[in-house]
Every structure is written in structure tokens, then in C-alpha cells.
XYZ file of C-alpha atoms in Angstrom:
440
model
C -19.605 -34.384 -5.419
C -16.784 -33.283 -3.331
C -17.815 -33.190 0.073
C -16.662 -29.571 0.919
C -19.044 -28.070 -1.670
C -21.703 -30.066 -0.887
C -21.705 -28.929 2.750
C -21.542 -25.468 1.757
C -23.597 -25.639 -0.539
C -26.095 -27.371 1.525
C -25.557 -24.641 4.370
C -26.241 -21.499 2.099
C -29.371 -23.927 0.521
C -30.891 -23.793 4.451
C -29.714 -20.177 4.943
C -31.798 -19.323 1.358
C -34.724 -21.481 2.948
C -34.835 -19.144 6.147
C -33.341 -21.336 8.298
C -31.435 -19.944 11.253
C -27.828 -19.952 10.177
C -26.750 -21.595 13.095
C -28.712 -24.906 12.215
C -27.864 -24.591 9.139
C -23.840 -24.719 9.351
C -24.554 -27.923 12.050
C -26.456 -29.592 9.369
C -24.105 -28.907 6.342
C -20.834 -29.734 8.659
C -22.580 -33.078 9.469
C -23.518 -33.726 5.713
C -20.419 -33.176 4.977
C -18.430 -35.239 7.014
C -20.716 -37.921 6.705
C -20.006 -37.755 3.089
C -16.320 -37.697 3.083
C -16.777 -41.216 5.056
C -16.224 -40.041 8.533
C -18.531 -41.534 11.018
C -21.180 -39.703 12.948
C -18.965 -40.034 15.796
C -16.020 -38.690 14.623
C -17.989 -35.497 12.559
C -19.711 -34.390 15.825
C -15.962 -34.566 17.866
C -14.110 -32.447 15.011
C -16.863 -30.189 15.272
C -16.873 -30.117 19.128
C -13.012 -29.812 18.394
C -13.972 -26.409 16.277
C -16.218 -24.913 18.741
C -13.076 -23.527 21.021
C -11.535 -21.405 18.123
C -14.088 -19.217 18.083
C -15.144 -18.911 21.759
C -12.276 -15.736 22.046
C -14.097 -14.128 19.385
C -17.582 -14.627 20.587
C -16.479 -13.484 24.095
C -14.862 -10.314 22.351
C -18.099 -9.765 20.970
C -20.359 -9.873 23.931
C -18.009 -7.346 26.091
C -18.090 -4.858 23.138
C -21.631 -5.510 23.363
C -22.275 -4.359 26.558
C -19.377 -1.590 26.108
C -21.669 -0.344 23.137
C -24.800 -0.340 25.184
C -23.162 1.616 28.045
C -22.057 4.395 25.001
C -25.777 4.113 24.173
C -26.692 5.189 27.881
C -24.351 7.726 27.635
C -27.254 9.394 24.701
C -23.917 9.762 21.791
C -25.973 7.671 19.090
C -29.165 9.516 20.108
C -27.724 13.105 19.785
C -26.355 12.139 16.427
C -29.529 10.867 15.546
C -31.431 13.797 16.955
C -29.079 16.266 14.838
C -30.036 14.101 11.661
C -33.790 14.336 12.716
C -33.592 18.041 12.898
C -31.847 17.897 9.211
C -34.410 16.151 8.184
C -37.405 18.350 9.652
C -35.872 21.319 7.627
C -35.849 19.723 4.444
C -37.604 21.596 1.849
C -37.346 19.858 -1.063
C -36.523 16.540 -2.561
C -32.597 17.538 -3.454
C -32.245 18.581 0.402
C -33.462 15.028 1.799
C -30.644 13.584 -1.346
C -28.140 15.407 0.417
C -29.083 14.229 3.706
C -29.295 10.551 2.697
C -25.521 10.964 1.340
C -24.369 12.289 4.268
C -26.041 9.731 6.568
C -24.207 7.221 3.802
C -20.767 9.086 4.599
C -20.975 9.164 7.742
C -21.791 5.183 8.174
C -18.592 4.869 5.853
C -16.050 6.192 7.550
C -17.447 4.898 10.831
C -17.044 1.654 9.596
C -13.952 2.333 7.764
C -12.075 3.891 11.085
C -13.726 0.501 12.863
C -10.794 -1.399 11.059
C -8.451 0.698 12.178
C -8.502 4.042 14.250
C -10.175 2.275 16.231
C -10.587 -1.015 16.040
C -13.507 -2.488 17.395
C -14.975 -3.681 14.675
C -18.962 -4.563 14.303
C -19.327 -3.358 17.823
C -20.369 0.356 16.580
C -23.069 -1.179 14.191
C -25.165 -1.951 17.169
C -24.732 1.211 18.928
C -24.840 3.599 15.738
C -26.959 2.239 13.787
C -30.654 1.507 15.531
C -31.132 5.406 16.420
C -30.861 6.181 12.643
C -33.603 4.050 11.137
C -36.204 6.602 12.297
C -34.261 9.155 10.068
C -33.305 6.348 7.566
C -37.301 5.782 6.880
C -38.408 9.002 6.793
C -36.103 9.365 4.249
C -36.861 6.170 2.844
C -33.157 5.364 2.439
C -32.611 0.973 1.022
C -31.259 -0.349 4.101
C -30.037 -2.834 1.441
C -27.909 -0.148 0.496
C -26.645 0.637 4.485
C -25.407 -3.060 4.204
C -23.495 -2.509 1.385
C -21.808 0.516 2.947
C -21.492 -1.215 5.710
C -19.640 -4.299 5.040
C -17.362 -2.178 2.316
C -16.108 -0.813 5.404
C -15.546 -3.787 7.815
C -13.691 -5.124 4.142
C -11.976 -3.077 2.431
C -9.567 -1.769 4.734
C -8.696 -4.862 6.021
C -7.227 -6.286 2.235
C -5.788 -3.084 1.401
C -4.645 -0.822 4.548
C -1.705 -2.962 6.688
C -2.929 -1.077 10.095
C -5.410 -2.505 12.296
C -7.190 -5.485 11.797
C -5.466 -4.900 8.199
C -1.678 -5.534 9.674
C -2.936 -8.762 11.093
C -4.595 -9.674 7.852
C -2.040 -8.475 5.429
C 0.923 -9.227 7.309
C 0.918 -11.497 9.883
C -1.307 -13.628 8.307
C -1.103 -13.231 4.532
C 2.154 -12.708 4.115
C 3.853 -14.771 6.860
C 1.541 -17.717 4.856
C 2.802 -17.389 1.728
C 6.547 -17.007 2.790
C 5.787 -20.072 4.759
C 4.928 -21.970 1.775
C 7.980 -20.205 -0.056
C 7.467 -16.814 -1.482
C 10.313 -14.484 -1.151
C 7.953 -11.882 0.620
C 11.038 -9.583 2.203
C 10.563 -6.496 0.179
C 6.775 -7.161 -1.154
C 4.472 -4.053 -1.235
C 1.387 -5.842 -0.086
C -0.710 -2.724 -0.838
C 0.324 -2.818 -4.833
C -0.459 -6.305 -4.884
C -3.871 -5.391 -3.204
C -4.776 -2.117 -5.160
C -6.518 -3.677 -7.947
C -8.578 -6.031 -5.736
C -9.225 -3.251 -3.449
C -10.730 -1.037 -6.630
C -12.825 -4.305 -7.311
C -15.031 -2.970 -3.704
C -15.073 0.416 -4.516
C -16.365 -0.404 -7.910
C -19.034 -2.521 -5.922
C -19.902 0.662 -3.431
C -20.507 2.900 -6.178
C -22.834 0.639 -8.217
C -24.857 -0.179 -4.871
C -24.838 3.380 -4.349
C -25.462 5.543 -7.362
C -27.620 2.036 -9.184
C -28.865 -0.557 -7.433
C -30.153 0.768 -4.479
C -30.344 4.494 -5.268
C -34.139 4.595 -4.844
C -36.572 4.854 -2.562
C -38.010 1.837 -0.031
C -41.016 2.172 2.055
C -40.720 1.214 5.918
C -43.425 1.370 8.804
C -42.516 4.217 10.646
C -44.615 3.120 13.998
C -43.057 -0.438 14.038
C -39.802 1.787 14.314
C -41.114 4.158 16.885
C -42.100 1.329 19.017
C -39.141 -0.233 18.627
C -36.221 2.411 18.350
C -37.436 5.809 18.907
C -36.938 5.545 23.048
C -36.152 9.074 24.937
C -32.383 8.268 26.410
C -31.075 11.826 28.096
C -28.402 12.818 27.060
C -26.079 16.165 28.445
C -22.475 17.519 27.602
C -21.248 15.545 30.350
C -22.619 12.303 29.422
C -21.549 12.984 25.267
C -17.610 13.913 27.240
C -17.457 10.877 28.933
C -18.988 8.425 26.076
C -15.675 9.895 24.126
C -13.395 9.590 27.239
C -14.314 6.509 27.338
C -13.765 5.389 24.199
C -10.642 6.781 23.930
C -9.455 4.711 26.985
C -10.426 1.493 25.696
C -8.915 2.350 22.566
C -5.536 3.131 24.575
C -6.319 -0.398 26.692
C -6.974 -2.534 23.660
C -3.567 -1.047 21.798
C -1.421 -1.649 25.798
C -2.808 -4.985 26.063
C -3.118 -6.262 22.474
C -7.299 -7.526 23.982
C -10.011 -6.307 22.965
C -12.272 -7.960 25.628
C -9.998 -5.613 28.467
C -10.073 -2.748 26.033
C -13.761 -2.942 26.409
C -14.199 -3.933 30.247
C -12.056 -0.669 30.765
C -14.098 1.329 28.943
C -17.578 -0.254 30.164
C -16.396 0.345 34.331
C -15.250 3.800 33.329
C -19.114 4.630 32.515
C -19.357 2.746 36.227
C -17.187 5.223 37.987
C -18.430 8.305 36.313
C -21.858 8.104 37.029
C -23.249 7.844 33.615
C -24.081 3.679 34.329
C -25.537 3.598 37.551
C -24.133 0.752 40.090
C -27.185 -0.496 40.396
C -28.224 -0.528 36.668
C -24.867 -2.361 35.978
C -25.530 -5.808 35.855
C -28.779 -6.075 34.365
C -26.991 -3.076 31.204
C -23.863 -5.564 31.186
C -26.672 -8.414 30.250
C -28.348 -6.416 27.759
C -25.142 -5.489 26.091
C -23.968 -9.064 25.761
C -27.301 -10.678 24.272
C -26.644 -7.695 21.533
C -24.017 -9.144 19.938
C -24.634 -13.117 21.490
C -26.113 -14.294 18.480
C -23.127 -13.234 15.921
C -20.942 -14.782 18.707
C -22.942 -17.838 18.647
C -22.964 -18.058 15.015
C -19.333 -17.928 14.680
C -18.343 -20.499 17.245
C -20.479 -22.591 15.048
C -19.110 -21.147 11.731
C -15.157 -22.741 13.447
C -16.681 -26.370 14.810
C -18.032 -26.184 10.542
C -14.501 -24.952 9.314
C -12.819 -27.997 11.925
C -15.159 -30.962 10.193
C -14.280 -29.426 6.539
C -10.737 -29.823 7.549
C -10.575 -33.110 9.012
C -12.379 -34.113 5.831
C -9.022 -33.570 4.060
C -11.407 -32.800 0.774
C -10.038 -29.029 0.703
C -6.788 -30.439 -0.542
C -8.972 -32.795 -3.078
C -11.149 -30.204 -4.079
C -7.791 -27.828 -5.266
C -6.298 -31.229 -6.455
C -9.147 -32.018 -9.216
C -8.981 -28.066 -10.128
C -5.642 -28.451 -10.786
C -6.180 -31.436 -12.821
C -8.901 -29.162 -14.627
C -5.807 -26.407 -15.814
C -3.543 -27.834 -17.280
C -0.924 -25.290 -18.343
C -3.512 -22.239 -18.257
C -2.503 -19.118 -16.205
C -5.837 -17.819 -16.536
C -8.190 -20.464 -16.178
C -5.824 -21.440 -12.799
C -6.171 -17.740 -11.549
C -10.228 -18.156 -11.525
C -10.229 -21.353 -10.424
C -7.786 -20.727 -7.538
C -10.290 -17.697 -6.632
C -13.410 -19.403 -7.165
C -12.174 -22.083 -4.708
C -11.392 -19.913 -2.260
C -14.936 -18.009 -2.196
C -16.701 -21.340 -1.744
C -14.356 -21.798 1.060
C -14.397 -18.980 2.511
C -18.434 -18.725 1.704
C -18.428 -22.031 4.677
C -16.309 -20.762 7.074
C -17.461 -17.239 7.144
C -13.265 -16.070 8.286
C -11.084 -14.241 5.459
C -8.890 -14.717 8.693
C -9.459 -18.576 9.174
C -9.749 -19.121 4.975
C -5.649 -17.968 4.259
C -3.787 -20.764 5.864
C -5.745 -23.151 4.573
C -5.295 -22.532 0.527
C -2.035 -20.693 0.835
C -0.726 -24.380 1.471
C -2.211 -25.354 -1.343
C -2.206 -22.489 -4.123
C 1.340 -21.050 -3.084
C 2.941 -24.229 -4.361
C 0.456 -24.745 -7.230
C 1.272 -20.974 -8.125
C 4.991 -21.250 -8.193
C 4.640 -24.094 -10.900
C 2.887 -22.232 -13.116
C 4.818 -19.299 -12.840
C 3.216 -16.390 -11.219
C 5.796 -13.596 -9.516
C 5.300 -13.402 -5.769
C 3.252 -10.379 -5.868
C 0.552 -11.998 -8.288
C 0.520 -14.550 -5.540
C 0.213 -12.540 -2.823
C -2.735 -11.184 -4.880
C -3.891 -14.098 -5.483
C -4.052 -15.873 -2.118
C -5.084 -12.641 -0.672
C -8.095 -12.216 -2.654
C -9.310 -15.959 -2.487
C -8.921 -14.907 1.410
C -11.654 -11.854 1.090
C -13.464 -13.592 -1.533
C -16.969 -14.547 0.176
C -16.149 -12.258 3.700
C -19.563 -10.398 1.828
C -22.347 -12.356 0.778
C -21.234 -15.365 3.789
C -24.332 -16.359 5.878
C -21.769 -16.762 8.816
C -19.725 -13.727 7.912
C -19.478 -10.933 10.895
C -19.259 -8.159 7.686
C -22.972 -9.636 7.110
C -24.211 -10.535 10.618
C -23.121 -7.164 12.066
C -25.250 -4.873 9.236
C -27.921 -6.939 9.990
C -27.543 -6.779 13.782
C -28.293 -2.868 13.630
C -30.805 -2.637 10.353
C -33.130 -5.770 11.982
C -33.459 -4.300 14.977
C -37.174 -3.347 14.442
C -37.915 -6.622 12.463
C -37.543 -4.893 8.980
C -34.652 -6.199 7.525
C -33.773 -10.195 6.215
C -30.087 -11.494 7.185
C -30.075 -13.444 4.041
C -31.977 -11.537 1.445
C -31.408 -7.933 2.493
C -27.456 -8.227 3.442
C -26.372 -11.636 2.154
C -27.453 -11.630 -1.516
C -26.949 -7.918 -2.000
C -23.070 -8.122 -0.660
C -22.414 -11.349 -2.324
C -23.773 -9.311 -5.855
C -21.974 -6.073 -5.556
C -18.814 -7.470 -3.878
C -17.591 -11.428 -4.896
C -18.701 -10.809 -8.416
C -15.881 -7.375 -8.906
C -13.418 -9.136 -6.055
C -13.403 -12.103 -9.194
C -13.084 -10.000 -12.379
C -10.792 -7.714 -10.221
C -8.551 -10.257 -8.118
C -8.206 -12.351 -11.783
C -6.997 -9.377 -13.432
C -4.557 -8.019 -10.822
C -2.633 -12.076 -10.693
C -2.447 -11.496 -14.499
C -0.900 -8.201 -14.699
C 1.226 -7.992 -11.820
């Protein structure tokens, strides 16, 4: 067996199993290289090699961490919660709570969706928002299966199919600039045609999670949440100003400076200098902040030291090599192989962003031959890219749902946000990313 699917393979095997995804990317990048014929040695230094690519992003993550926490201090998620809770208290009949739930649903949408963009800060709100609704969320029994779903459509979505944001970096400076690297004639290219039909592929998936799979009702203990969630955090106009002040100036920062890690400082010593963090409370709220988000950090520093061993394997190239071999002159069958490739791939390394220089080296070329126009490419390539961003065990679209919906205990990584995202996402993203390199 080819050595990249076995690690992967192996890795989502231990994440299934319940164990900690960390472990289980060190154990499948070992197996791996140790079955490609590298020596222990040399597995454990390309994986040491990996680590630093990912340290940036894990550092990101820990200063929007304690920037989130310092908006929670400021009582923004709380009143938003407390409005929902008041909804909720006036409900008189089943169709009122319905409308409540979709509105909660909406709400967590375009949150997520203006994360991407508007402002970019990613899975940073997920912590902050998220935790003061699941008192509301169980008393209106809402699938927190189905939050994850609505959740990682929106740290997706706009990404493959809006060029703004974290989308312009995706779409053009990576995407694109790959394939014309590997020589595409991508000068006058709408990338959001060539996206449109992979992009209807997640909406598809939203509405079946939300009007099918998940539209019922699932039972959660209310006092684990109370315990856990439901603590008193004052709150005033002046506090709710300056949360949004603030926000708006690390917004401004991170756009000046092209960092989110400033962006965030900024924003985190503005709640310093107007009172709303006490001096004192500071350090020990700066702490708290950054063990939020310290696990996804950790997790994808280990998800780049997994990507660095595949590499150095040089069984990606192999792996595209005996598809190829597979094809023969079919169009077709080399669209779903090409895409099925790149969701195992991408399914390892947990990066859409990390997963598009790798295979547009290989499927540009491969593409060319067989005579798909540039934009089929470009929808090709970029849809390999997104393919397993949902249902990845290292993803941050999976580990950030999961950081807010866990936070009292009742909700599994792997079963509650992995499986269901992997369902309702890769499996349209396929039928949808096939179809758009056939018809464009």
C-alpha cells in the first residue's frame, strides 16, 4: 500500500478509536515514513522539520484566544445570549421555539461567514460566541451536530468561492498563482465561475444538514451546562461600546499590518486601557485566553511536522503516478480520481492552504494532457484543495466547532463534527467538483 494512504488512513483509524488527534497524526507520520523506507531517524527530523510551519499559526491562535476572552469580559456574548434566553422564555408554542432555533442557526452563519472575510479572524469567534448559547441551544434542544455543520460551511465556503479575505489568499495567491506556475494561462480567469458549482456542492450540504439530517430534536443535561457555562459576567453599554471599538481596531490593525497576532494584541491592550480588563486581571485573562485555543494550535503544528514526513516520502507524486496509470484516456474517471486524491491528502494534512501546491504540481500537468480548459482546472485543483477541509481530524473548520460546542463535555470532536462534516460536505464537494471540471 502506498505509504501516504496508509498513514492517513492509519491517523483517521486512531482518531475513530478516540485517540487524541495529536498522537494520532505522530503515529501515522511515523508509520508512514517508516514505510516508504525512511529510517526512524530521518522520519522524526522531517517531522521536527514540519513542526516550524505551523508555529505562526498556532501563535495566531493563542493571541486571538486571549483577544476573544477579553471580548468575553467585556459581557458581548452574554448579552446576546441573554436576549436569546429571553426569546426563548416567551415562547409559547412549538413553531415559536422553530423560529428561534433558525435564527440562532442564522445568526451562527453569517458570523462565521463574515469570519472569512469582514473580518477575518477566523475560528477565534467560535470560542467567544458560541459557549454562552448552549444554555439556549439545550433548552431548545437544537443538534449541536447540526451547529457544526453551520459552522464549518462558514469557515469553507467563502474561502473557495469569495476572492476577499482569507478567500483572496486562497483563490488567488495561492490557487491561482499555482496553477499558472505549473502553466495555466490564468490572466483573465474568473475564479468565482470556475468555483460556483463546487461552491453549490456546500450549500447543497447546509440545507440537507439543516432541513434533514439534523432537523430534530437532541436531549442535553441542562445542569452539566449551568455548571459549566451559565456564569454571571456584567455586562453595561460601556463595556458592549468598547468590546465593538475594539474589535473594530484590531480589524483596522490586522488589515495595516497584514498580522493577525498584532491585530489581536491591539485589540486585547485596548480592553487594558479602557478599564474593561483590569491591570491586575491581565496576565492571568491573557493565560486563559491562550489555553482556549492552545490545543487547535497544538494540533496543527503537529498536523505540518505530518504534512513534512508525507512529503519527504516523495509517495504523493507515486500515489498520483499509479492513478494516472489507472485512467488511461478517461476525462471522467481522471476528474474523480484527481479529487479523490486530493481529499485523502488533504484529509492528512488538515490545510486546503498547505494541500494546493502540492497536487497542482502534479494534476496541472496531468490535466493539460488530457485536455481540460484552464478553468476546469482551476476547478479542479481548487476543489481537490477544499476537499477534506470538513470531515479532517486536524482541520481548524472541525477543531474550532468543537472548541465552542465541547465546552461543557457534551460534544465528540470526531463523531459529532468530524463524521457529520465529512457526510454532508466531501460527499457533494465530489459529485459537485466532478461535474463542474466536466462542464466547464
Amino acid at each position: 500500500m502506498n505509504a501516504v494512504v496508509a498513514a492517513v488512513l492509519i491517523m483517521l483509524v486512531l482518531s475513530l478509536c478516540r485517540i487524541h488527534v495529536v498522537v494520532a497524526l505522530i503515529i501515522g507520520a511515523v508509520s508512514g515514513g517508516l514505510l516508504a523506507g525512511l529510517s526512524l531517524e530521518d522520519t522524526i527530523n522531517a517531522f521536527n522539520a514540519g513542526l516550524g510551519g505551523g508555529a505562526t499559526v498556532a501563535l495566531s491562535y493563542a493571541t486571538l484566544g486571549a483577544f476573544a476572552v477579553a471580548i468575553g469580559k467585556s459581557g458581548l456574548a452574554h448579552a446576546l445570549a441573554d436576549k436569546a434566553l429571553a426569546l426563548v422564555g416567551r415562547q409559547n408554542d412549538g413553531q415559536a421555539a422553530t423560529g428561534i432555533r433558525y435564527l440562532i442557526i442564522g445568526l451562527l452563519l453569517a458570523i462565521a461567514v463574515s469570519s472569512q472575510n469582514v473580518l477575518p479572524i477566523h475560528i477565534a469567534f467560535i470560542p467567544l460566541v458560541v459557549p454562552p448559547l448552549l444554555y439556549v441551544m439545550a433548552r431548545l434542544k437544537l443538534d449541536r451536530r447540526l451547529v457544526a455543520c453551520v459552522l464549518a460551511f462558514g469557515l469553507i465556503t467563502p474561502y473557495m468561492f469569495l476572492p476577499i479575505g482569507f478567500g483572496g489568499i486562497y483563490l488567488k495567491e495561492i490557487l491561482l498563482a499555482n496553477v499558472a506556475d505549473n502553466g495555466v494561462d490564468a490572466t483573465d480567469l474568473n475564479v468565482m465561475t470556475a468555483m460556483a458549482l463546487p461552491a453549490l456542492g456546500m450549500l447543497v450540504g447546509l440545507l440537507i444538514a439543516v432541513f434533514f439530517s439534523y432537523r430534530g430534536e437532541r436531549a442535553y443535561d441542562l445542569e452539566v451546562i449551568a455548571h459549566t457555562e451559565r456564569v454571571d459576567v456584567r455586562y453595561s453599554p460601556k463595556t458592549l461600546v468598547m468590546a465593538l471599538i475594539a474589535i473594530a481596531v484590531a480589524f483596522v490593525v490586522q488589515l495595516w499590518l497584514d498580522s493577525m497576532i498584532l491585530g489581536a494584541l491591539a485589540g486585547f491592550v485596548l480592553f487594558n486601557l479602557s478599564g474593561v480588563v483590569k491591570w491586575k486581571e491581565a496576565d492571568d485573562l491573557f493565560t486563559e485566553g491562550m489555553k482556549m485555543l492552545a490545543m487547535i494550535g497544538f494540533i496543527m503544528i503537529a498536523a505540518n511536522g505530518f504534512a513534512e514526513v508525507m512529503r519527504q516520502t516523495g509517495e504523493i507524486a507515486t500515489l498520483v503516478e499509479s492513478s494516472v496509470a489507472a485512467i488511461g484516456d478517461s476525462k471522467g474517471l481522471a476528474a474523480l480520481l484527481m479529487l479523490a486524491v486530493g481529499l485523502l491528502i488533504t484529509m492528512g494534512i488538515g490545510s486546503s492552504f498547505s494541500t494546493i501546491p502540492i497536487i497542482a504540481a502534479l494534476y496541472v500537468p496531468l490535466a493539460l494532457q488530457l485536455g481540460f480548459s484552464p478553468m476546469a482546472i482551476v476547478a479542479l485543483v481548487g476543489t481537490a484543495g477544499a476537499l477534506g477541509d470538513a470531515g479532517s481530524p486536524a482541520s481548524d473548520s472541525t477543531l474550532g466547532p468543537t472548541a465552542g460546542l465541547n465546552a461543557d463535555g457534551q460534544h465528540n470532536h470526531i463523531w459529532d463534527t468530524v463524521v457529520p462534516t465529512f457526510l454532508h460536505y466531501n460527499l457533494p464537494l465530489l459529485a459537485f467538483g466532478w461535474l463542474a471540471a466536466m462542464v466547464l
